[in-house]
PDB file of C-alpha atoms in Angstrom:
ATOM      1  CA  MET A   1     -87.653  13.524  19.152  1.00 72.00           C
ATOM      2  CA  THR A   2     -90.795  12.979  17.226  1.00 90.00           C
ATOM      3  CA  VAL A   3     -92.408   9.513  16.782  1.00 97.00           C
ATOM      4  CA  LYS A   4     -91.926   8.984  13.194  1.00 98.00           C
ATOM      5  CA  LEU A   5     -93.816   5.882  12.448  1.00 98.00           C
ATOM      6  CA  ALA A   6     -94.568   3.900   9.617  1.00 98.00           C
ATOM      7  CA  ILE A   7     -97.381   2.025   9.119  1.00 98.00           C
ATOM      8  CA  ILE A   8     -96.981  -0.628   6.538  1.00 98.00           C
ATOM      9  CA  TYR A   9     -99.647  -2.961   5.138  1.00 98.00           C
ATOM     10  CA  TYR A  10    -100.823  -4.816   2.615  1.00 98.00           C
ATOM     11  CA  SER A  11    -104.424  -5.934   1.705  1.00 97.00           C
ATOM     12  CA  SER A  12    -105.934  -7.741  -1.060  1.00 94.00           C
ATOM     13  CA  TYR A  13    -109.703  -6.980  -0.460  1.00 94.00           C
ATOM     14  CA  GLY A  14    -109.516  -3.937   2.316  1.00 95.00           C
ATOM     15  CA  THR A  15    -109.166  -5.644   5.806  1.00 96.00           C
ATOM     16  CA  ASN A  16    -105.782  -4.463   6.570  1.00 97.00           C
ATOM     17  CA  TYR A  17    -105.913  -1.163   4.624  1.00 98.00           C
ATOM     18  CA  GLU A  18    -108.889  -0.935   7.119  1.00 97.00           C
ATOM     19  CA  MET A  19    -106.911  -2.024  10.173  1.00 98.00           C
ATOM     20  CA  ALA A  20    -103.790   0.470   8.911  1.00 98.00           C
ATOM     21  CA  THR A  21    -105.859   3.066   8.774  1.00 98.00           C
ATOM     22  CA  ILE A  22    -107.968   2.663  11.843  1.00 98.00           C
ATOM     23  CA  ALA A  23    -104.110   2.712  13.787  1.00 98.00           C
ATOM     24  CA  ALA A  24    -102.991   5.371  11.464  1.00 98.00           C
ATOM     25  CA  GLU A  25    -105.712   7.817  12.961  1.00 98.00           C
ATOM     26  CA  THR A  26    -105.127   6.669  16.537  1.00 98.00           C
ATOM     27  CA  ALA A  27    -101.515   7.044  16.499  1.00 98.00           C
ATOM     28  CA  LYS A  28    -101.582  10.677  15.361  1.00 98.00           C
ATOM     29  CA  ALA A  29    -104.024  11.688  17.762  1.00 97.00           C
ATOM     30  CA  ALA A  30    -101.154   9.927  20.148  1.00 96.00           C
ATOM     31  CA  GLY A  31     -98.631  12.615  18.575  1.00 96.00           C
ATOM     32  CA  ALA A  32     -96.706  10.628  16.135  1.00 97.00           C
ATOM     33  CA  GLU A  33     -95.979  11.652  12.648  1.00 98.00           C
ATOM     34  CA  VAL A  34     -97.372   8.882  10.912  1.00 98.00           C
ATOM     35  CA  ARG A  35     -96.955   7.542   7.288  1.00 98.00           C
ATOM     36  CA  LEU A  36     -99.455   4.955   5.853  1.00 98.00           C
ATOM     37  CA  LEU A  37     -97.880   3.046   3.548  1.00 98.00           C
ATOM     38  CA  LYS A  38     -98.534  -0.064   1.282  1.00 98.00           C
ATOM     39  CA  ALA A  39     -96.512  -3.105   0.642  1.00 98.00           C
ATOM     40  CA  PRO A  40     -95.595  -2.949  -3.593  1.00 97.00           C
ATOM     41  CA  GLU A  41     -98.415  -5.368  -5.288  1.00 97.00           C
ATOM     42  CA  THR A  42     -96.044  -8.469  -6.725  1.00 96.00           C
ATOM     43  CA  ALA A  43     -99.273 -10.201  -8.421  1.00 95.00           C
ATOM     44  CA  PRO A  44     -99.704  -9.646 -12.036  1.00 95.00           C
ATOM     45  CA  ALA A  45    -102.144  -7.121 -13.140  1.00 95.00           C
ATOM     46  CA  ASP A  46    -104.169  -9.432 -15.205  1.00 96.00           C
ATOM     47  CA  VAL A  47    -104.472 -11.632 -11.678  1.00 96.00           C
ATOM     48  CA  VAL A  48    -105.343  -8.877  -9.631  1.00 96.00           C
ATOM     49  CA  ALA A  49    -107.693  -7.843 -12.623  1.00 96.00           C
ATOM     50  CA  SER A  50    -109.446 -10.865 -12.665  1.00 97.00           C
ATOM     51  CA  VAL A  51    -110.986 -10.661  -9.308  1.00 96.00           C
ATOM     52  CA  ASP A  52    -113.744  -7.993  -8.899  1.00 96.00           C
ATOM     53  CA  ALA A  53    -112.842  -7.391  -5.121  1.00 94.00           C
ATOM     54  CA  TRP A  54    -108.887  -7.143  -5.406  1.00 95.00           C
ATOM     55  CA  LYS A  55    -109.193  -4.631  -8.361  1.00 96.00           C
ATOM     56  CA  ALA A  56    -111.815  -2.473  -6.633  1.00 96.00           C
ATOM     57  CA  HIS A  57    -109.592  -2.154  -3.717  1.00 95.00           C
ATOM     58  CA  ALA A  58    -106.537  -1.690  -5.792  1.00 96.00           C
ATOM     59  CA  GLU A  59    -108.179   1.093  -7.338  1.00 96.00           C
ATOM     60  CA  SER A  60    -109.574   2.859  -4.570  1.00 96.00           C
ATOM     61  CA  THR A  61    -105.865   3.037  -3.170  1.00 96.00           C
ATOM     62  CA  ALA A  62    -104.091   3.636  -5.867  1.00 96.00           C
ATOM     63  CA  GLY A  63    -102.836   6.841  -4.096  1.00 97.00           C
ATOM     64  CA  ILE A  64    -101.416   5.736  -1.011  1.00 98.00           C
ATOM     65  CA  PRO A  65     -97.512   5.650  -1.589  1.00 98.00           C
ATOM     66  CA  GLU A  66     -95.726   2.393  -1.823  1.00 98.00           C
ATOM     67  CA  ALA A  67     -93.597   1.354   1.160  1.00 98.00           C
ATOM     68  CA  THR A  68     -89.389   2.385   0.190  1.00 98.00           C
ATOM     69  CA  ALA A  69     -86.403   1.812   2.052  1.00 97.00           C
ATOM     70  CA  GLU A  70     -85.974   5.251   2.749  1.00 97.00           C
ATOM     71  CA  ASP A  71     -89.067   5.412   4.558  1.00 98.00           C
ATOM     72  CA  MET A  72     -87.886   2.833   6.688  1.00 98.00           C
ATOM     73  CA  GLU A  73     -84.886   4.810   7.271  1.00 97.00           C
ATOM     74  CA  TRP A  74     -86.690   7.746   7.950  1.00 97.00           C
ATOM     75  CA  ALA A  75     -88.804   6.015  10.662  1.00 97.00           C
ATOM     76  CA  ASN A  76     -88.055   5.304  13.900  1.00 96.00           C
ATOM     77  CA  ALA A  77     -91.230   2.695  14.881  1.00 98.00           C
ATOM     78  CA  TYR A  78     -93.005   0.241  12.444  1.00 98.00           C
ATOM     79  CA  LEU A  79     -96.634  -1.209  12.471  1.00 98.00           C
ATOM     80  CA  ILE A  80     -97.062  -3.947   9.623  1.00 98.00           C
ATOM     81  CA  SER A  81    -100.364  -5.654   9.317  1.00 98.00           C
ATOM     82  CA  ALA A  82    -100.524  -8.121   6.494  1.00 97.00           C
ATOM     83  CA  GLY A  83    -102.898 -10.844   5.851  1.00 95.00           C
ATOM     84  CA  THR A  84    -101.894 -14.755   6.398  1.00 94.00           C
ATOM     85  CA  ARG A  85    -101.083 -16.846   3.724  1.00 92.00           C
ATOM     86  CA  PHE A  86    -101.007 -20.575   4.809  1.00 91.00           C
ATOM     87  CA  GLY A  87     -99.702 -19.364   8.284  1.00 91.00           C
ATOM     88  CA  VAL A  88     -97.364 -16.678   7.297  1.00 92.00           C
ATOM     89  CA  MET A  89     -97.358 -13.077   5.989  1.00 94.00           C
ATOM     90  CA  ALA A  90     -98.694 -12.434   2.535  1.00 95.00           C
ATOM     91  CA  SER A  91     -95.911 -12.950  -0.318  1.00 96.00           C
ATOM     92  CA  GLN A  92     -96.542  -9.072  -1.465  1.00 97.00           C
ATOM     93  CA  MET A  93     -95.222  -8.245   2.115  1.00 97.00           C
ATOM     94  CA  ARG A  94     -92.500 -10.442   2.662  1.00 96.00           C
ATOM     95  CA  ALA A  95     -91.008  -9.359  -0.933  1.00 97.00           C
ATOM     96  CA  PHE A  96     -90.903  -5.984   0.737  1.00 98.00           C
ATOM     97  CA  ILE A  97     -89.448  -6.994   3.616  1.00 97.00           C
ATOM     98  CA  ASP A  98     -86.832  -9.296   1.267  1.00 97.00           C
ATOM     99  CA  THR A  99     -85.750  -5.774  -0.297  1.00 97.00           C
ATOM    100  CA  LEU A 100     -84.244  -4.067   2.819  1.00 97.00           C
ATOM    101  CA  GLY A 101     -81.157  -5.688   2.904  1.00 96.00           C
ATOM    102  CA  GLY A 102     -79.331  -2.309   2.041  1.00 96.00           C
ATOM    103  CA  VAL A 103     -80.892  -0.809   5.331  1.00 96.00           C
ATOM    104  CA  TRP A 104     -80.353  -3.847   7.181  1.00 96.00           C
ATOM    105  CA  SER A 105     -76.589  -4.010   6.599  1.00 96.00           C
ATOM    106  CA  LYS A 106     -75.578  -0.810   7.458  1.00 95.00           C
ATOM    107  CA  GLY A 107     -78.348  -1.153  10.742  1.00 96.00           C
ATOM    108  CA  GLY A 108     -80.990   1.105   9.808  1.00 96.00           C
ATOM    109  CA  LEU A 109     -83.051  -1.611  11.078  1.00 97.00           C
ATOM    110  CA  ALA A 110     -81.972  -1.875  14.333  1.00 97.00           C
ATOM    111  CA  ASN A 111     -83.087  -0.779  17.716  1.00 96.00           C
ATOM    112  CA  LYS A 112     -86.463   0.395  16.421  1.00 97.00           C
ATOM    113  CA  PRO A 113     -89.815  -0.501  17.987  1.00 98.00           C
ATOM    114  CA  VAL A 114     -91.875  -3.127  15.544  1.00 98.00           C
ATOM    115  CA  SER A 115     -95.259  -4.153  16.244  1.00 98.00           C
ATOM    116  CA  ALA A 116     -98.119  -6.271  13.652  1.00 98.00           C
ATOM    117  CA  MET A 117    -101.175  -6.817  12.827  1.00 97.00           C
ATOM    118  CA  THR A 118    -102.835  -9.673  10.196  1.00 97.00           C
ATOM    119  CA  SER A 119    -105.852 -11.104   9.472  1.00 95.00           C
ATOM    120  CA  ALA A 120    -107.182 -14.671   8.340  1.00 92.00           C
ATOM    121  CA  GLN A 121    -110.093 -15.854   6.322  1.00 87.00           C
ATOM    122  CA  ASN A 122    -111.664 -17.699   9.323  1.00 84.00           C
ATOM    123  CA  THR A 123    -110.682 -17.619  12.782  1.00 80.00           C
ATOM    124  CA  HIS A 124    -108.475 -20.106  13.531  1.00 79.00           C
ATOM    125  CA  GLY A 125    -106.302 -19.540   9.794  1.00 82.00           C
ATOM    126  CA  GLY A 126    -102.753 -19.016  10.964  1.00 88.00           C
ATOM    127  CA  GLN A 127    -103.026 -15.816  12.885  1.00 92.00           C
ATOM    128  CA  GLU A 128    -100.785 -16.331  15.479  1.00 93.00           C
ATOM    129  CA  SER A 129     -97.770 -17.856  13.482  1.00 95.00           C
ATOM    130  CA  THR A 130     -98.010 -14.900  10.823  1.00 95.00           C
ATOM    131  CA  LEU A 131     -97.413 -12.434  13.864  1.00 96.00           C
ATOM    132  CA  LEU A 132     -94.754 -14.814  15.464  1.00 96.00           C
ATOM    133  CA  SER A 133     -92.977 -15.335  12.160  1.00 95.00           C
ATOM    134  CA  LEU A 134     -92.825 -11.457  11.170  1.00 96.00           C
ATOM    135  CA  TYR A 135     -91.523 -10.861  14.693  1.00 97.00           C
ATOM    136  CA  THR A 136     -88.542 -13.349  13.971  1.00 97.00           C
ATOM    137  CA  THR A 137     -87.809 -10.826  11.140  1.00 97.00           C
ATOM    138  CA  VAL A 138     -87.906  -8.420  13.593  1.00 97.00           C
ATOM    139  CA  MET A 139     -85.158 -10.139  15.938  1.00 97.00           C
ATOM    140  CA  HIS A 140     -82.675 -10.632  12.899  1.00 97.00           C
ATOM    141  CA  TRP A 141     -83.358  -6.695  12.320  1.00 97.00           C
ATOM    142  CA  GLY A 142     -81.866  -6.080  15.723  1.00 97.00           C
ATOM    143  CA  GLY A 143     -85.600  -4.292  16.426  1.00 97.00           C
ATOM    144  CA  PHE A 144     -87.909  -4.716  19.767  1.00 98.00           C
ATOM    145  CA  VAL A 145     -90.991  -6.205  19.534  1.00 98.00           C
ATOM    146  CA  VAL A 146     -93.880  -4.333  20.826  1.00 98.00           C
ATOM    147  CA  ALA A 147     -97.086  -6.348  21.094  1.00 97.00           C
ATOM    148  CA  PRO A 148     -99.973  -5.497  22.987  1.00 97.00           C
ATOM    149  CA  GLY A 149     -99.982  -8.555  25.299  1.00 97.00           C
ATOM    150  CA  TYR A 150    -102.589  -8.243  28.011  1.00 97.00           C
ATOM    151  CA  THR A 151    -102.202  -4.878  28.366  1.00 97.00           C
ATOM    152  CA  ASP A 152    -106.187  -3.473  28.163  1.00 96.00           C
ATOM    153  CA  GLU A 153    -109.129  -5.399  28.660  1.00 95.00           C
ATOM    154  CA  VAL A 154    -110.232  -4.925  25.196  1.00 96.00           C
ATOM    155  CA  ILE A 155    -107.705  -8.027  24.146  1.00 95.00           C
ATOM    156  CA  PHE A 156    -109.831 -10.146  25.761  1.00 94.00           C
ATOM    157  CA  LYS A 157    -112.778  -8.957  23.907  1.00 93.00           C
ATOM    158  CA  THR A 158    -111.524  -9.331  20.513  1.00 92.00           C
ATOM    159  CA  GLY A 159    -110.061 -12.587  20.058  1.00 88.00           C
ATOM    160  CA  GLY A 160    -107.317 -12.540  22.888  1.00 89.00           C
ATOM    161  CA  ASN A 161    -104.761 -12.604  20.624  1.00 93.00           C
ATOM    162  CA  PRO A 162    -101.404 -11.039  22.988  1.00 96.00           C
ATOM    163  CA  TYR A 163     -98.966 -11.223  19.923  1.00 97.00           C
ATOM    164  CA  GLY A 164    -100.979  -8.284  18.045  1.00 97.00           C
ATOM    165  CA  TYR A 165    -104.579  -7.746  16.856  1.00 96.00           C
ATOM    166  CA  SER A 166    -105.954 -10.171  14.164  1.00 96.00           C
ATOM    167  CA  HIS A 167    -109.174  -9.869  12.498  1.00 95.00           C
ATOM    168  CA  THR A 168    -111.477 -12.489  10.608  1.00 92.00           C
ATOM    169  CA  GLN A 169    -112.080 -11.163   7.159  1.00 88.00           C
ATOM    170  CA  GLY A 170    -115.766 -10.314   6.716  1.00 89.00           C
ATOM    171  CA  ALA A 171    -116.127  -9.583  10.595  1.00 93.00           C
ATOM    172  CA  LYS A 172    -117.607  -6.200  11.383  1.00 95.00           C
ATOM    173  CA  PHE A 173    -114.882  -3.486  12.733  1.00 96.00           C
ATOM    174  CA  THR A 174    -117.199  -2.854  15.976  1.00 96.00           C
ATOM    175  CA  ASP A 175    -116.293  -0.402  18.299  1.00 96.00           C
ATOM    176  CA  GLU A 176    -114.330  -2.749  20.748  1.00 96.00           C
ATOM    177  CA  VAL A 177    -112.179  -3.694  17.389  1.00 97.00           C
ATOM    178  CA  LYS A 178    -111.604  -0.280  16.554  1.00 97.00           C
ATOM    179  CA  LEU A 179    -110.539  -0.101  20.756  1.00 97.00           C
ATOM    180  CA  ALA A 180    -107.884  -2.920  20.298  1.00 97.00           C
ATOM    181  CA  ILE A 181    -106.271  -1.863  17.186  1.00 98.00           C
ATOM    182  CA  GLY A 182    -105.855   1.698  18.816  1.00 97.00           C
ATOM    183  CA  HIS A 183    -104.391   0.313  22.258  1.00 98.00           C
ATOM    184  CA  GLN A 184    -101.631  -1.549  20.125  1.00 98.00           C
ATOM    185  CA  ALA A 185    -100.942   1.628  18.175  1.00 98.00           C
ATOM    186  CA  ARG A 186    -100.781   4.130  21.003  1.00 98.00           C
ATOM    187  CA  ARG A 187     -98.843   1.137  22.725  1.00 98.00           C
ATOM    188  CA  LEU A 188     -96.699   1.352  20.029  1.00 98.00           C
ATOM    189  CA  VAL A 189     -96.196   5.085  20.092  1.00 98.00           C
ATOM    190  CA  GLU A 190     -95.762   4.974  23.719  1.00 97.00           C
ATOM    191  CA  ILE A 191     -92.541   2.812  23.748  1.00 97.00           C
ATOM    192  CA  ALA A 192     -91.359   4.558  20.635  1.00 97.00           C
ATOM    193  CA  GLY A 193     -91.241   7.781  22.333  1.00 95.00           C
ATOM    194  CA  LYS A 194     -90.035   6.288  25.771  1.00 94.00           C
ATOM    195  CA  LEU A 195     -87.148   5.094  23.390  1.00 92.00           C
ATOM    196  CA  SER A 196     -86.507   8.034  21.834  1.00 83.00           C
ATOM    197  CA  GLY A 197     -86.653  10.435  24.492  1.00 79.00           C
ATOM    198  CA  SER A 198     -90.018  11.875  23.088  1.00 60.00           C
ATOM    199  CA  ASP A 199     -93.294  12.757  25.278  1.00 54.00           C
ATOM    200  CA  ALA A 200     -95.623  11.185  22.447  1.00 53.00           C
TER     201      ALA A 200
END
């Protein structure tokens, strides 16, 4: 069985979009079938339009499909990336997750590996608590948390977060950052492949 990976992100200004794109490229190279998807925007259109960077990012990514319950049923692995807001995931991602009761109730989210990434405006802006809160949801699904842990030395070089890659908004996407995101994506694909009996 091929690894079918749904990479679902929410991004106001582009940071988590960039992270998700890097992960998607790596996962495809590792043999996975990938759907790059965004959580639907819940902020009013006039609010988005009132912030130049937010509006510009929304317009530049308008062609990326919004994630649906069908995508969650299709996938046998998930990589979720969303910024932190007051120590938990952005409300847009939470709102999407809260639409999945129907899929969850029939076991459609169970027994699937899940990994997560996040970002914040400053280094200690709640990244770890955001990832842990998302993994709590995964446990309710009956999914398997696939954190990067300390399974590659690049983790130590990019902040040392064992729960998932976290990016400081405005920081450059260096080669080491790309390696850290890529390592997490490949690890997820590898574990998903083992669970599904795939060679991916």
